[in-house]
Every structure is written in C-alpha cells, then in structure tokens.
Amino acid sequence: MSKIPVSVCIIAKNEELHIGECLGRIRPYGFEIVVADTGSTDQTRQIASQYADKVIDFGWCDDFSAARNFCAMHASYKLVLALDCDEYIEKCDVPYLLQLAKCYPGMVGALCIQSLVSGMDGKVSRMKDNVPRFYNKKLFAYKGAVHEQIVPIKGVGGAPCENFLLPVEVVHHGYALPPAQMRAKQERNLKLLHHMRETEKETPYLCFQLGQSELVLENCEEAIRHYERGLRLTTDCQPLYVHSMVEGLAKAYVMAGRAADALTLMEHYEPLCDSARFVFYHANVLMDNHEPLRALVKYVKATMMPDTDMLGSELMFCYQHIIELYHMFGEDDLADVFYRKYQECQETLQKE
C-alpha cells in the first residue's frame, strides 16, 4: 500500500497509446493507483499492470459514472483523485495537497487541466480549465452517464459548488484528435446524452453538453436549440459551464450567419460573466459585427484580468488581434508594446 493516503482512480479502454505515460508520471508521487479496465482488446491491461496497485475489470454499460464509482469503490483510501488515461500530471505538490484536504474536508478539489486542442487549420492550441476531480468518496460520487460530475451522496452532505484549487497541473491530450476520431467521439457522446435526456430530468448542464457536441460536429441549428434551451432552464450564472454555454451559443449564432444575435447575447450576459475568456469571446463577436474599436478595448481588457492565464493559447490570439488593430488605427508604438508581450507569451507556452 502507498504511503500517501490518496488513491488515483482511472477508467480505461483501449488506451495503450497513453496509459503507460499517464501511470508512469503518477507513480513517483507515491499515490495508490487503481485502474478499472472496461473491456480493452489491446495491451492496456498489461501495461496498466506494470504500474498500478490494482487493475480491476468493469463490464461496460454505457455509463462513465458507474465505471468511475466502481473504480473508487476498490480504492484503499477515502481521498480519490480521478484522472483519464490521456491526462499526464506535469506538477504536483503532495504535502500541500494533503494540507488542503485537511483544511477543506467537505469540499471538492479542482485540477488545472491544460487541454491540447486541434483547430480547423490542424494547429494545436492550449486551453485551461479548472475541473473538479479530487473528493472524499464517503461524501461524494460521480453522476451522469457521460460528462459526469461529482455530486454529494444523498443523505451524507457536502457542497457541490464549493471547490478549492489543487496544487496539481495536468495536460490533457484527448482533444488533439484527427477529425474522424473527434467526430466518432462526439457521436458516441451524443448517443449517451440523448439517452440521459430520455431517462432523466432535463438539466441546463445536459443541454449545454448536447450543444457542445453538436457545435463540434458543426450542426449549428441543433447546437443553438440545445444552448437556448439550457439558458432558459437556468437563471444562475455562477457555474462556469453557464459562461461556456453563452460563449458556445454566440459561436453557433456566428456560424449560422447571425452575428447580430451573438452580440446581443454577449452584451446581455456581460455583467454576469466577468472572466478573461468571456471578454475575449465578446471581442471576437464585436469583430464579427465590424466594431474593431470596441473589440480592441475588450481584447486589451482580457490581457489585464486576474484570470488571464486561463486563456491558454488564446492569449496569443488576443495579442495578435491587438497588434493588428493598433496598426490599423495607426498606433504603431502601442502595437510594438503588445508585440513584445506576444513574444513573451509565445516563449512561456513553448516551455509548458
């Protein structure tokens, strides 16, 4: 048994490409590693056995939460860190992690996950998100067949909206996929999401995830329908997925030739969604509406906000727009200032 009282729980199926690297990066930290194999036909199980403390079998039933909860059930410790096979730990401050777990026993810990994303031009960019992944399995469990979330166990308690940020950084490789693989992944997700919609109460989060998958597949009208439904079902803009739902709907509007509707939407939610990413997307929509001066103000604001680092590679795009716009307005000296910032940002991203 590991000396660190934390179990890293991973579900896997045909992940021979990633699982060795994933588990190899976990092992030096001294955590228990539990892998639930959901029916691999490649070398996933054999590779996992070289690193994991436990490799168990789970009969796949089209339910990611069921698999995660089964894996956690076999963990030796109550503190569980859930990872995916295509997520590699870059940094982890174990003493501080344990200290935070003691300070916030009834809360859920969020990882800073940096996702590699393939764009339409084939270039890979980076996006950052804080995602809840660390929990006490006696207080919390996963719920949802796909895009599963950590929720309190009924009758036990806990605070699902209260998170603390973990001293852990992870790079996620699962979105840097060839187009055919990404389409297959989204079509699988849609099948599970529609099943949830038929069997469970419709929620804003479910509508959001339906919209996300349809947007990736470029089914703009379907994405719009789900996003609009999700926003009608909630008045609470605190959850970050609501911000993403607004941004996704704005993108879908633009793709559908409704740039004016996108701008109306962003300006309606602007007082409620004050994040660097939201301001950046607001600027993009202003550009789509041929308002470059207002867009420039938003782009500059996005680079000065407390959470600017969460923009990831989008910060570089932000600087690029600022440089181009300052040149367009004849402010070459200011363009040069931001070009230096662009170079610094590029160097930082290359080191990550």
PDB file of C-alpha atoms in Angstrom, residues 237 246-247 250 253 259-274 278-279 281-287 289-291 293-295 298:
ATOM      1  CA  CYS A 237     -24.726  32.326 -13.962  1.00  0.00           C
ATOM      2  CA  VAL A 246     -23.247  31.556 -23.588  1.00  0.00           C
ATOM      3  CA  GLU A 247     -19.934  31.551 -25.469  1.00  0.00           C
ATOM      4  CA  ALA A 250     -22.561  33.034 -29.586  1.00  0.00           C
ATOM      5  CA  TYR A 253     -25.019  32.145 -33.944  1.00  0.00           C
ATOM      6  CA  ALA A 259     -23.625  37.748 -35.788  1.00  0.00           C
ATOM      7  CA  ALA A 260     -26.004  40.459 -34.543  1.00  0.00           C
ATOM      8  CA  ASP A 261     -27.786  37.914 -32.331  1.00  0.00           C
ATOM      9  CA  ALA A 262     -24.407  36.796 -30.978  1.00  0.00           C
ATOM     10  CA  LEU A 263     -23.553  40.361 -29.984  1.00  0.00           C
ATOM     11  CA  THR A 264     -26.931  40.919 -28.317  1.00  0.00           C
ATOM     12  CA  LEU A 265     -26.394  37.707 -26.344  1.00  0.00           C
ATOM     13  CA  MET A 266     -22.868  38.578 -25.193  1.00  0.00           C
ATOM     14  CA  GLU A 267     -23.858  42.075 -24.115  1.00  0.00           C
ATOM     15  CA  HIS A 268     -26.859  40.736 -22.202  1.00  0.00           C
ATOM     16  CA  TYR A 269     -24.629  38.381 -20.187  1.00  0.00           C
ATOM     17  CA  GLU A 270     -21.616  40.695 -19.899  1.00  0.00           C
ATOM     18  CA  PRO A 271     -22.482  41.941 -16.359  1.00  0.00           C
ATOM     19  CA  LEU A 272     -22.840  38.338 -15.152  1.00  0.00           C
ATOM     20  CA  CYS A 273     -19.844  36.655 -16.818  1.00  0.00           C
ATOM     21  CA  ASP A 274     -16.724  38.623 -15.946  1.00  0.00           C
ATOM     22  CA  PHE A 278     -15.728  35.641 -21.815  1.00  0.00           C
ATOM     23  CA  VAL A 279     -14.232  39.089 -22.550  1.00  0.00           C
ATOM     24  CA  TYR A 281     -15.023  35.879 -26.950  1.00  0.00           C
ATOM     25  CA  HIS A 282     -17.003  39.123 -26.607  1.00  0.00           C
ATOM     26  CA  ALA A 283     -14.207  40.865 -28.511  1.00  0.00           C
ATOM     27  CA  ASN A 284     -14.341  38.198 -31.229  1.00  0.00           C
ATOM     28  CA  VAL A 285     -18.079  38.757 -31.629  1.00  0.00           C
ATOM     29  CA  LEU A 286     -17.528  42.506 -31.885  1.00  0.00           C
ATOM     30  CA  MET A 287     -15.082  41.824 -34.728  1.00  0.00           C
ATOM     31  CA  ASN A 289     -20.031  42.664 -36.163  1.00  0.00           C
ATOM     32  CA  HIS A 290     -17.445  45.031 -37.689  1.00  0.00           C
ATOM     33  CA  GLU A 291     -16.798  47.005 -34.500  1.00  0.00           C
ATOM     34  CA  LEU A 293     -12.516  49.797 -31.869  1.00  0.00           C
ATOM     35  CA  ARG A 294     -14.811  48.260 -29.255  1.00  0.00           C
ATOM     36  CA  ALA A 295     -13.192  44.876 -29.926  1.00  0.00           C
ATOM     37  CA  LYS A 298     -12.134  44.158 -24.960  1.00  0.00           C
TER      38      LYS A 298
END
